[in-house]
Amino acid sequence: MRAPADYGRVAVLLGGNSAEREISLKSGSAALAALEQAGVAAVGIDTAAGDLLSRLASGGFDRAFIALHGRGGEDGTLQGALDWIGVPYTGSGVLGSALAMDKVRAKQVWQSCRLSTADYAVAGPDSDWDALVARLGLPLMVKPSREGSSIGMSMVVHAAELPAAVATAAAHDPQVLVERYIGGGEYTVGIVGSVVLPAIRLETPRTFYDYEAKYLANDTRYLCPCGLPATQEKALQQLAVDAFLALDCHGWGRVDLLLDHSGAPYVMEVNTVPGLTDHSLVPMAARAVSLDFSGLMLAILDTSLRLPQGPPRLLGVGEGADV
């Protein structure tokens, strides 16, 4: 185990200017407090203040812990800038971050790798709505391609709702993804280094797992153990790993998946900087393998060291993480 001093001076990057700023402030503050408690020389920096690169370059920082969600922190732009000034950072690099942030490009990669994902189309104001519904069916999920936390996302049950849903999504990103609805169970799998955490099943009384269900509601249920037979959970974890690596992601992240009513799995999204709030999922899964929040933050900080990773270890509830 590394001593806190081995990490040097750490900049915890949080806040920013994306639509997910408030969640990032919570994630970053929690990470900062845990690192400080562990004895790491960590300093919080709200990137919205500007002049970030000169502050990092002149501040004597040895590495950065990225707790920024959405554009400007999770899409590869910050990663490229940190590479340029030579500051190591947590999580995925430029390519993995950019691909994971772009839901359309991610699907194109997964399809080329023969990984199962929901059928989709890219829509705009001039789309042929009837042809789109005929191809994908109803209901449909409509999403901004390069946005997170379910911002701008909606479910379309009737064809007449589709133009308005696309317009809502387009207000956040001109590239809009329209996706075939996959009924059934919603699951998420966290990855930290070579450790693949147990799957969590998400249940909400809302129409879908939207922003309120993720961050505000008290009636969202998180099931870990997830209730799947061990062999099926392992297969879901393996699909998560395959989807993660296909996008050139590394370090840590979270993969969201669905099981349809027949039990067939679909990979839906990769998050390269998942939330670290009291409602967040990676810390929840980590606790199920006896990895507390402080230990998880140090394991994430370790990803900035870019150490060689062994083969993925698919953990079940109650197994020791040993990260």
mmCIF file of N, CA, C and O in Angstrom, residues 98-193:
data_model
loop_
_atom_site.group_PDB
_atom_site.id
_atom_site.type_symbol
_atom_site.label_atom_id
_atom_site.label_comp_id
_atom_site.label_asym_id
_atom_site.label_seq_id
_atom_site.Cartn_x
_atom_site.Cartn_y
_atom_site.Cartn_z
ATOM 1 N N ALA A 98 -13.555 10.766 -24.986
ATOM 2 C CA ALA A 98 -14.344 11.339 -26.076
ATOM 3 C C ALA A 98 -15.354 10.346 -26.625
ATOM 4 O O ALA A 98 -16.515 10.692 -26.885
ATOM 5 N N LEU A 99 -14.936 9.095 -26.824
ATOM 6 C CA LEU A 99 -15.856 8.095 -27.363
ATOM 7 C C LEU A 99 -16.991 7.796 -26.392
ATOM 8 O O LEU A 99 -18.151 7.676 -26.794
ATOM 9 N N ALA A 100 -16.676 7.660 -25.111
ATOM 10 C CA ALA A 100 -17.712 7.344 -24.135
ATOM 11 C C ALA A 100 -18.715 8.483 -23.985
ATOM 12 O O ALA A 100 -19.903 8.252 -23.740
ATOM 13 N N MET A 101 -18.257 9.718 -24.145
ATOM 14 C CA MET A 101 -19.143 10.865 -24.011
ATOM 15 C C MET A 101 -20.111 10.970 -25.180
ATOM 16 O O MET A 101 -21.209 11.513 -25.038
ATOM 17 N N ASP A 102 -19.719 10.439 -26.329
ATOM 18 C CA ASP A 102 -20.532 10.532 -27.544
ATOM 19 C C ASP A 102 -21.295 9.216 -27.721
ATOM 20 O O ASP A 102 -20.752 8.220 -28.178
ATOM 21 N N LYS A 103 -22.574 9.219 -27.375
ATOM 22 C CA LYS A 103 -23.353 7.981 -27.375
ATOM 23 C C LYS A 103 -23.466 7.362 -28.767
ATOM 24 O O LYS A 103 -23.521 6.136 -28.905
ATOM 25 N N VAL A 104 -23.511 8.190 -29.802
ATOM 26 C CA VAL A 104 -23.625 7.659 -31.158
ATOM 27 C C VAL A 104 -22.333 6.951 -31.556
ATOM 28 O O VAL A 104 -22.354 5.810 -32.045
ATOM 29 N N ARG A 105 -21.182 7.601 -31.348
ATOM 30 C CA ARG A 105 -19.913 6.977 -31.708
ATOM 31 C C ARG A 105 -19.659 5.720 -30.880
ATOM 32 O O ARG A 105 -19.106 4.731 -31.369
ATOM 33 N N ALA A 106 -20.046 5.768 -29.597
ATOM 34 C CA ALA A 106 -19.890 4.581 -28.759
ATOM 35 C C ALA A 106 -20.664 3.406 -29.344
ATOM 36 O O ALA A 106 -20.148 2.281 -29.429
ATOM 37 N N LYS A 107 -21.886 3.647 -29.769
ATOM 38 C CA LYS A 107 -22.677 2.569 -30.353
ATOM 39 C C LYS A 107 -22.050 2.039 -31.637
ATOM 40 O O LYS A 107 -22.060 0.834 -31.907
ATOM 41 N N GLN A 108 -21.498 2.931 -32.432
ATOM 42 C CA GLN A 108 -20.850 2.494 -33.669
ATOM 43 C C GLN A 108 -19.676 1.571 -33.368
ATOM 44 O O GLN A 108 -19.466 0.571 -34.062
ATOM 45 N N VAL A 109 -18.902 1.898 -32.330
ATOM 46 C CA VAL A 109 -17.782 1.037 -31.948
ATOM 47 C C VAL A 109 -18.302 -0.307 -31.458
ATOM 48 O O VAL A 109 -17.800 -1.369 -31.859
ATOM 49 N N TRP A 110 -19.308 -0.284 -30.580
ATOM 50 C CA TRP A 110 -19.829 -1.540 -30.038
ATOM 51 C C TRP A 110 -20.397 -2.430 -31.138
ATOM 52 O O TRP A 110 -20.181 -3.636 -31.137
ATOM 53 N N GLN A 111 -21.098 -1.832 -32.072
ATOM 54 C CA GLN A 111 -21.647 -2.626 -33.165
ATOM 55 C C GLN A 111 -20.528 -3.247 -33.994
ATOM 56 O O GLN A 111 -20.631 -4.396 -34.423
ATOM 57 N N SER A 112 -19.449 -2.503 -34.221
ATOM 58 C CA SER A 112 -18.326 -3.046 -34.993
ATOM 59 C C SER A 112 -17.654 -4.190 -34.253
ATOM 60 O O SER A 112 -17.046 -5.065 -34.878
ATOM 61 N N CYS A 113 -17.759 -4.186 -32.928
ATOM 62 C CA CYS A 113 -17.182 -5.254 -32.095
ATOM 63 C C CYS A 113 -18.198 -6.360 -31.795
ATOM 64 O O CYS A 113 -17.894 -7.273 -31.018
ATOM 65 N N ARG A 114 -19.374 -6.248 -32.376
ATOM 66 C CA ARG A 114 -20.450 -7.228 -32.172
ATOM 67 C C ARG A 114 -20.877 -7.322 -30.708
ATOM 68 O O ARG A 114 -21.174 -8.413 -30.201
ATOM 69 N N LEU A 115 -20.896 -6.173 -30.038
ATOM 70 C CA LEU A 115 -21.421 -6.103 -28.679
ATOM 71 C C LEU A 115 -22.862 -5.610 -28.743
ATOM 72 O O LEU A 115 -23.167 -4.656 -29.460
ATOM 73 N N SER A 116 -23.716 -6.243 -27.983
ATOM 74 C CA SER A 116 -25.146 -5.971 -28.083
ATOM 75 C C SER A 116 -25.495 -4.602 -27.498
ATOM 76 O O SER A 116 -25.178 -4.304 -26.341
ATOM 77 N N THR A 117 -26.150 -3.765 -28.300
ATOM 78 C CA THR A 117 -26.653 -2.472 -27.844
ATOM 79 C C THR A 117 -27.975 -2.196 -28.552
ATOM 80 O O THR A 117 -28.263 -2.787 -29.597
ATOM 81 N N ALA A 118 -28.798 -1.336 -28.003
ATOM 82 C CA ALA A 118 -30.130 -1.085 -28.559
ATOM 83 C C ALA A 118 -30.039 -0.424 -29.932
ATOM 84 O O ALA A 118 -29.173 0.425 -30.168
ATOM 85 N N ASP A 119 -30.942 -0.812 -30.831
ATOM 86 C CA ASP A 119 -31.017 -0.167 -32.142
ATOM 87 C C ASP A 119 -31.299 1.318 -31.968
ATOM 88 O O ASP A 119 -31.981 1.738 -31.022
ATOM 89 N N TYR A 120 -30.829 2.122 -32.924
ATOM 90 C CA TYR A 120 -30.942 3.568 -32.754
ATOM 91 C C TYR A 120 -30.966 4.268 -34.099
ATOM 92 O O TYR A 120 -30.701 3.675 -35.149
ATOM 93 N N ALA A 121 -31.244 5.556 -34.039
ATOM 94 C CA ALA A 121 -31.123 6.454 -35.188
ATOM 95 C C ALA A 121 -30.709 7.811 -34.662
ATOM 96 O O ALA A 121 -30.935 8.144 -33.494
ATOM 97 N N VAL A 122 -30.089 8.606 -35.534
ATOM 98 C CA VAL A 122 -29.781 10.000 -35.212
ATOM 99 C C VAL A 122 -30.886 10.849 -35.830
ATOM 100 O O VAL A 122 -31.198 10.705 -37.013
ATOM 101 N N ALA A 123 -31.491 11.718 -35.023
ATOM 102 C CA ALA A 123 -32.662 12.475 -35.465
ATOM 103 C C ALA A 123 -32.410 13.968 -35.407
ATOM 104 O O ALA A 123 -31.583 14.450 -34.629
ATOM 105 N N GLY A 124 -33.150 14.688 -36.235
ATOM 106 C CA GLY A 124 -33.121 16.143 -36.256
ATOM 107 C C GLY A 124 -34.479 16.679 -36.654
ATOM 108 O O GLY A 124 -35.420 15.905 -36.872
ATOM 109 N N PRO A 125 -34.623 17.996 -36.776
ATOM 110 C CA PRO A 125 -35.938 18.587 -37.067
ATOM 111 C C PRO A 125 -36.515 18.153 -38.412
ATOM 112 O O PRO A 125 -37.737 18.216 -38.596
ATOM 113 N N ASP A 126 -35.680 17.699 -39.322
ATOM 114 C CA ASP A 126 -36.165 17.289 -40.643
ATOM 115 C C ASP A 126 -36.298 15.782 -40.784
ATOM 116 O O ASP A 126 -36.468 15.273 -41.904
ATOM 117 N N SER A 127 -36.241 15.055 -39.687
ATOM 118 C CA SER A 127 -36.338 13.603 -39.753
ATOM 119 C C SER A 127 -37.715 13.157 -40.230
ATOM 120 O O SER A 127 -38.723 13.853 -40.026
ATOM 121 N N ASP A 128 -37.757 11.988 -40.836
ATOM 122 C CA ASP A 128 -39.020 11.349 -41.226
ATOM 123 C C ASP A 128 -39.518 10.572 -40.008
ATOM 124 O O ASP A 128 -39.088 9.452 -39.739
ATOM 125 N N TRP A 129 -40.437 11.179 -39.267
ATOM 126 C CA TRP A 129 -40.882 10.596 -37.999
ATOM 127 C C TRP A 129 -41.564 9.249 -38.197
ATOM 128 O O TRP A 129 -41.345 8.311 -37.423
ATOM 129 N N ASP A 130 -42.382 9.146 -39.219
ATOM 130 C CA ASP A 130 -43.095 7.889 -39.458
ATOM 131 C C ASP A 130 -42.121 6.764 -39.770
ATOM 132 O O ASP A 130 -42.266 5.642 -39.273
ATOM 133 N N ALA A 131 -41.105 7.063 -40.590
ATOM 134 C CA ALA A 131 -40.120 6.039 -40.932
ATOM 135 C C ALA A 131 -39.303 5.641 -39.708
ATOM 136 O O ALA A 131 -38.972 4.459 -39.518
ATOM 137 N N LEU A 132 -39.017 6.605 -38.866
ATOM 138 C CA LEU A 132 -38.240 6.329 -37.667
ATOM 139 C C LEU A 132 -39.014 5.406 -36.723
ATOM 140 O O LEU A 132 -38.468 4.433 -36.202
ATOM 141 N N VAL A 133 -40.295 5.699 -36.529
ATOM 142 C CA VAL A 133 -41.129 4.863 -35.657
ATOM 143 C C VAL A 133 -41.312 3.474 -36.274
ATOM 144 O O VAL A 133 -41.274 2.454 -35.572
ATOM 145 N N ALA A 134 -41.482 3.416 -37.589
ATOM 146 C CA ALA A 134 -41.654 2.126 -38.251
ATOM 147 C C ALA A 134 -40.405 1.253 -38.076
ATOM 148 O O ALA A 134 -40.510 0.028 -37.934
ATOM 149 N N ARG A 135 -39.259 1.886 -38.060
ATOM 150 C CA ARG A 135 -38.006 1.134 -37.928
ATOM 151 C C ARG A 135 -37.728 0.698 -36.511
ATOM 152 O O ARG A 135 -37.314 -0.442 -36.258
ATOM 153 N N LEU A 136 -37.929 1.606 -35.535
ATOM 154 C CA LEU A 136 -37.524 1.335 -34.158
ATOM 155 C C LEU A 136 -38.669 0.930 -33.246
ATOM 156 O O LEU A 136 -38.437 0.377 -32.169
ATOM 157 N N GLY A 137 -39.905 1.213 -33.653
ATOM 158 C CA GLY A 137 -41.055 0.887 -32.815
ATOM 159 C C GLY A 137 -41.276 1.896 -31.709
ATOM 160 O O GLY A 137 -40.603 2.922 -31.625
ATOM 161 N N LEU A 138 -42.224 1.619 -30.861
ATOM 162 C CA LEU A 138 -42.545 2.434 -29.697
ATOM 163 C C LEU A 138 -42.630 1.517 -28.473
ATOM 164 O O LEU A 138 -42.986 0.347 -28.615
ATOM 165 N N PRO A 139 -42.290 2.034 -27.292
ATOM 166 C CA PRO A 139 -41.779 3.371 -26.971
ATOM 167 C C PRO A 139 -40.353 3.570 -27.480
ATOM 168 O O PRO A 139 -39.681 2.636 -27.886
ATOM 169 N N LEU A 140 -39.905 4.844 -27.390
ATOM 170 C CA LEU A 140 -38.557 5.228 -27.775
ATOM 171 C C LEU A 140 -37.932 6.061 -26.659
ATOM 172 O O LEU A 140 -38.631 6.770 -25.934
ATOM 173 N N MET A 141 -36.606 5.978 -26.548
ATOM 174 C CA MET A 141 -35.870 6.864 -25.661
ATOM 175 C C MET A 141 -35.149 7.897 -26.521
ATOM 176 O O MET A 141 -34.510 7.543 -27.523
ATOM 177 N N VAL A 142 -35.269 9.160 -26.141
ATOM 178 C CA VAL A 142 -34.657 10.258 -26.897
ATOM 179 C C VAL A 142 -33.646 10.947 -25.982
ATOM 180 O O VAL A 142 -33.982 11.337 -24.857
ATOM 181 N N LYS A 143 -32.395 11.104 -26.480
ATOM 182 C CA LYS A 143 -31.311 11.589 -25.626
ATOM 183 C C LYS A 143 -30.398 12.540 -26.396
ATOM 184 O O LYS A 143 -30.115 12.295 -27.575
ATOM 185 N N PRO A 144 -29.900 13.583 -25.747
ATOM 186 C CA PRO A 144 -28.760 14.302 -26.339
ATOM 187 C C PRO A 144 -27.577 13.345 -26.399
ATOM 188 O O PRO A 144 -27.310 12.627 -25.433
ATOM 189 N N SER A 145 -26.878 13.313 -27.512
ATOM 190 C CA SER A 145 -25.805 12.333 -27.669
ATOM 191 C C SER A 145 -24.651 12.587 -26.720
ATOM 192 O O SER A 145 -24.038 11.650 -26.220
ATOM 193 N N ARG A 146 -24.343 13.875 -26.451
ATOM 194 C CA ARG A 146 -23.158 14.195 -25.657
ATOM 195 C C ARG A 146 -23.539 14.956 -24.400
ATOM 196 O O ARG A 146 -23.088 16.062 -24.146
ATOM 197 N N GLU A 147 -24.411 14.330 -23.613
ATOM 198 C CA GLU A 147 -24.837 14.888 -22.331
ATOM 199 C C GLU A 147 -24.955 13.739 -21.355
ATOM 200 O O GLU A 147 -25.069 12.571 -21.762
ATOM 201 N N GLY A 148 -24.920 14.025 -20.063
ATOM 202 C CA GLY A 148 -25.003 12.982 -19.054
ATOM 203 C C GLY A 148 -26.093 13.239 -18.050
ATOM 204 O O GLY A 148 -26.857 14.204 -18.156
ATOM 205 N N SER A 149 -26.168 12.344 -17.048
ATOM 206 C CA SER A 149 -27.120 12.462 -15.949
ATOM 207 C C SER A 149 -28.569 12.520 -16.414
ATOM 208 O O SER A 149 -29.421 13.098 -15.741
ATOM 209 N N SER A 150 -28.859 11.949 -17.571
ATOM 210 C CA SER A 150 -30.221 11.923 -18.143
ATOM 211 C C SER A 150 -30.763 13.319 -18.437
ATOM 212 O O SER A 150 -31.969 13.492 -18.608
ATOM 213 N N ILE A 151 -29.899 14.314 -18.519
ATOM 214 C CA ILE A 151 -30.324 15.676 -18.847
ATOM 215 C C ILE A 151 -30.817 15.713 -20.289
ATOM 216 O O ILE A 151 -30.165 15.213 -21.201
ATOM 217 N N GLY A 152 -32.004 16.300 -20.509
ATOM 218 C CA GLY A 152 -32.577 16.412 -21.841
ATOM 219 C C GLY A 152 -33.151 15.123 -22.390
ATOM 220 O O GLY A 152 -33.513 15.049 -23.565
ATOM 221 N N MET A 153 -33.266 14.115 -21.557
ATOM 222 C CA MET A 153 -33.699 12.783 -21.986
ATOM 223 C C MET A 153 -35.188 12.604 -21.723
ATOM 224 O O MET A 153 -35.719 13.098 -20.735
ATOM 225 N N SER A 154 -35.877 11.892 -22.615
ATOM 226 C CA SER A 154 -37.306 11.644 -22.410
ATOM 227 C C SER A 154 -37.720 10.345 -23.075
ATOM 228 O O SER A 154 -37.037 9.834 -23.969
ATOM 229 N N MET A 155 -38.854 9.815 -22.621
ATOM 230 C CA MET A 155 -39.435 8.631 -23.227
ATOM 231 C C MET A 155 -40.610 9.051 -24.093
ATOM 232 O O MET A 155 -41.421 9.890 -23.681
ATOM 233 N N VAL A 156 -40.689 8.491 -25.278
ATOM 234 C CA VAL A 156 -41.785 8.765 -26.211
ATOM 235 C C VAL A 156 -42.654 7.518 -26.305
ATOM 236 O O VAL A 156 -42.180 6.445 -26.697
ATOM 237 N N VAL A 157 -43.904 7.665 -25.930
ATOM 238 C CA VAL A 157 -44.855 6.547 -25.969
ATOM 239 C C VAL A 157 -45.726 6.623 -27.221
ATOM 240 O O VAL A 157 -46.067 5.597 -27.813
ATOM 241 N N HIS A 158 -46.068 7.846 -27.630
ATOM 242 C CA HIS A 158 -46.898 8.063 -28.807
ATOM 243 C C HIS A 158 -46.085 8.804 -29.864
ATOM 244 O O HIS A 158 -45.318 9.727 -29.555
ATOM 245 N N ALA A 159 -46.266 8.429 -31.117
ATOM 246 C CA ALA A 159 -45.470 8.999 -32.212
ATOM 247 C C ALA A 159 -45.565 10.518 -32.263
ATOM 248 O O ALA A 159 -44.590 11.196 -32.604
ATOM 249 N N ALA A 160 -46.711 11.076 -31.906
ATOM 250 C CA ALA A 160 -46.896 12.523 -31.967
ATOM 251 C C ALA A 160 -45.987 13.269 -30.993
ATOM 252 O O ALA A 160 -45.750 14.473 -31.156
ATOM 253 N N GLU A 161 -45.460 12.558 -29.966
ATOM 254 C CA GLU A 161 -44.583 13.195 -28.980
ATOM 255 C C GLU A 161 -43.132 13.313 -29.466
ATOM 256 O O GLU A 161 -42.336 14.032 -28.862
ATOM 257 N N LEU A 162 -42.811 12.633 -30.544
ATOM 258 C CA LEU A 162 -41.413 12.517 -30.960
ATOM 259 C C LEU A 162 -40.774 13.850 -31.359
ATOM 260 O O LEU A 162 -39.661 14.161 -30.908
ATOM 261 N N PRO A 163 -41.410 14.701 -32.186
ATOM 262 C CA PRO A 163 -40.758 15.965 -32.554
ATOM 263 C C PRO A 163 -40.413 16.834 -31.353
ATOM 264 O O PRO A 163 -39.317 17.416 -31.290
ATOM 265 N N ALA A 164 -41.312 16.909 -30.377
ATOM 266 C CA ALA A 164 -41.046 17.741 -29.195
ATOM 267 C C ALA A 164 -39.915 17.157 -28.366
ATOM 268 O O ALA A 164 -39.073 17.894 -27.823
ATOM 269 N N ALA A 165 -39.854 15.830 -28.252
ATOM 270 C CA ALA A 165 -38.789 15.188 -27.478
ATOM 271 C C ALA A 165 -37.436 15.417 -28.135
ATOM 272 O O ALA A 165 -36.438 15.680 -27.450
ATOM 273 N N VAL A 166 -37.395 15.344 -29.461
ATOM 274 C CA VAL A 166 -36.151 15.600 -30.176
ATOM 275 C C VAL A 166 -35.725 17.057 -29.991
ATOM 276 O O VAL A 166 -34.541 17.359 -29.788
ATOM 277 N N ALA A 167 -36.676 17.972 -30.035
ATOM 278 C CA ALA A 167 -36.359 19.388 -29.825
ATOM 279 C C ALA A 167 -35.816 19.631 -28.422
ATOM 280 O O ALA A 167 -34.868 20.418 -28.234
ATOM 281 N N THR A 168 -36.382 18.962 -27.425
ATOM 282 C CA THR A 168 -35.888 19.088 -26.048
ATOM 283 C C THR A 168 -34.445 18.611 -25.946
ATOM 284 O O THR A 168 -33.593 19.267 -25.340
ATOM 285 N N ALA A 169 -34.154 17.463 -26.544
ATOM 286 C CA ALA A 169 -32.789 16.943 -26.512
ATOM 287 C C ALA A 169 -31.835 17.844 -27.283
ATOM 288 O O ALA A 169 -30.694 18.082 -26.863
ATOM 289 N N ALA A 170 -32.288 18.374 -28.424
ATOM 290 C CA ALA A 170 -31.438 19.219 -29.263
ATOM 291 C C ALA A 170 -31.072 20.531 -28.584
ATOM 292 O O ALA A 170 -30.085 21.167 -28.954
ATOM 293 N N ALA A 171 -31.857 20.938 -27.585
ATOM 294 C CA ALA A 171 -31.505 22.145 -26.842
ATOM 295 C C ALA A 171 -30.217 21.945 -26.042
ATOM 296 O O ALA A 171 -29.562 22.920 -25.654
ATOM 297 N N HIS A 172 -29.843 20.685 -25.821
ATOM 298 C CA HIS A 172 -28.617 20.378 -25.080
ATOM 299 C C HIS A 172 -27.484 19.930 -25.999
ATOM 300 O O HIS A 172 -26.313 20.044 -25.620
ATOM 301 N N ASP A 173 -27.830 19.384 -27.169
ATOM 302 C CA ASP A 173 -26.810 18.904 -28.104
ATOM 303 C C ASP A 173 -27.471 18.746 -29.479
ATOM 304 O O ASP A 173 -28.516 18.089 -29.580
ATOM 305 N N PRO A 174 -26.894 19.315 -30.536
ATOM 306 C CA PRO A 174 -27.515 19.178 -31.859
ATOM 307 C C PRO A 174 -27.561 17.744 -32.368
ATOM 308 O O PRO A 174 -28.348 17.429 -33.261
ATOM 309 N N GLN A 175 -26.722 16.877 -31.823
ATOM 310 C CA GLN A 175 -26.766 15.461 -32.206
ATOM 311 C C GLN A 175 -27.687 14.723 -31.237
ATOM 312 O O GLN A 175 -27.372 14.594 -30.051
ATOM 313 N N VAL A 176 -28.822 14.239 -31.743
ATOM 314 C CA VAL A 176 -29.835 13.613 -30.899
ATOM 315 C C VAL A 176 -29.940 12.131 -31.236
ATOM 316 O O VAL A 176 -30.058 11.746 -32.404
ATOM 317 N N LEU A 177 -29.907 11.321 -30.210
ATOM 318 C CA LEU A 177 -30.015 9.871 -30.336
ATOM 319 C C LEU A 177 -31.438 9.440 -30.029
ATOM 320 O O LEU A 177 -31.991 9.789 -28.979
ATOM 321 N N VAL A 178 -32.043 8.689 -30.940
ATOM 322 C CA VAL A 178 -33.353 8.072 -30.705
ATOM 323 C C VAL A 178 -33.121 6.571 -30.658
ATOM 324 O O VAL A 178 -32.582 5.982 -31.593
ATOM 325 N N GLU A 179 -33.538 5.960 -29.573
ATOM 326 C CA GLU A 179 -33.143 4.592 -29.275
ATOM 327 C C GLU A 179 -34.364 3.717 -29.010
ATOM 328 O O GLU A 179 -35.312 4.148 -28.340
ATOM 329 N N ARG A 180 -34.315 2.490 -29.517
ATOM 330 C CA ARG A 180 -35.394 1.539 -29.242
ATOM 331 C C ARG A 180 -35.456 1.272 -27.742
ATOM 332 O O ARG A 180 -34.437 1.025 -27.102
ATOM 333 N N TYR A 181 -36.643 1.307 -27.199
ATOM 334 C CA TYR A 181 -36.828 1.077 -25.763
ATOM 335 C C TYR A 181 -36.627 -0.406 -25.451
ATOM 336 O O TYR A 181 -37.190 -1.276 -26.117
ATOM 337 N N ILE A 182 -35.812 -0.662 -24.449
ATOM 338 C CA ILE A 182 -35.576 -2.029 -23.991
ATOM 339 C C ILE A 182 -36.270 -2.183 -22.641
ATOM 340 O O ILE A 182 -35.804 -1.662 -21.628
ATOM 341 N N GLY A 183 -37.395 -2.850 -22.618
ATOM 342 C CA GLY A 183 -38.064 -3.090 -21.342
ATOM 343 C C GLY A 183 -37.305 -4.126 -20.537
ATOM 344 O O GLY A 183 -36.513 -4.903 -21.076
ATOM 345 N N GLY A 184 -37.539 -4.159 -19.256
ATOM 346 C CA GLY A 184 -36.854 -5.133 -18.422
ATOM 347 C C GLY A 184 -36.065 -4.458 -17.324
ATOM 348 O O GLY A 184 -36.406 -3.359 -16.872
ATOM 349 N N GLY A 185 -34.970 -5.090 -16.886
ATOM 350 C CA GLY A 185 -34.219 -4.595 -15.744
ATOM 351 C C GLY A 185 -33.066 -3.704 -16.131
ATOM 352 O O GLY A 185 -32.422 -3.896 -17.170
ATOM 353 N N GLU A 186 -32.783 -2.710 -15.277
ATOM 354 C CA GLU A 186 -31.676 -1.785 -15.493
ATOM 355 C C GLU A 186 -30.579 -2.084 -14.481
ATOM 356 O O GLU A 186 -30.838 -2.206 -13.280
ATOM 357 N N TYR A 187 -29.340 -2.188 -14.974
ATOM 358 C CA TYR A 187 -28.209 -2.580 -14.142
ATOM 359 C C TYR A 187 -27.023 -1.658 -14.421
ATOM 360 O O TYR A 187 -26.934 -1.034 -15.473
ATOM 361 N N THR A 188 -26.110 -1.615 -13.462
ATOM 362 C CA THR A 188 -24.886 -0.858 -13.668
ATOM 363 C C THR A 188 -23.727 -1.609 -13.047
ATOM 364 O O THR A 188 -23.893 -2.302 -12.029
ATOM 365 N N VAL A 189 -22.557 -1.511 -13.681
ATOM 366 C CA VAL A 189 -21.363 -2.232 -13.236
ATOM 367 C C VAL A 189 -20.205 -1.247 -13.146
ATOM 368 O O VAL A 189 -19.861 -0.584 -14.130
ATOM 369 N N GLY A 190 -19.602 -1.143 -11.975
ATOM 370 C CA GLY A 190 -18.458 -0.274 -11.768
ATOM 371 C C GLY A 190 -17.155 -1.013 -12.009
ATOM 372 O O GLY A 190 -17.053 -2.222 -11.756
ATOM 373 N N ILE A 191 -16.163 -0.289 -12.497
ATOM 374 C CA ILE A 191 -14.838 -0.840 -12.770
ATOM 375 C C ILE A 191 -13.809 0.091 -12.140
ATOM 376 O O ILE A 191 -13.848 1.307 -12.349
ATOM 377 N N VAL A 192 -12.896 -0.486 -11.355
ATOM 378 C CA VAL A 192 -11.810 0.288 -10.743
ATOM 379 C C VAL A 192 -10.527 -0.504 -10.933
ATOM 380 O O VAL A 192 -10.354 -1.572 -10.345
ATOM 381 N N GLY A 193 -9.638 0.008 -11.783
ATOM 382 C CA GLY A 193 -8.430 -0.734 -12.108
ATOM 383 C C GLY A 193 -8.795 -2.043 -12.784
ATOM 384 O O GLY A 193 -9.517 -2.068 -13.774
#
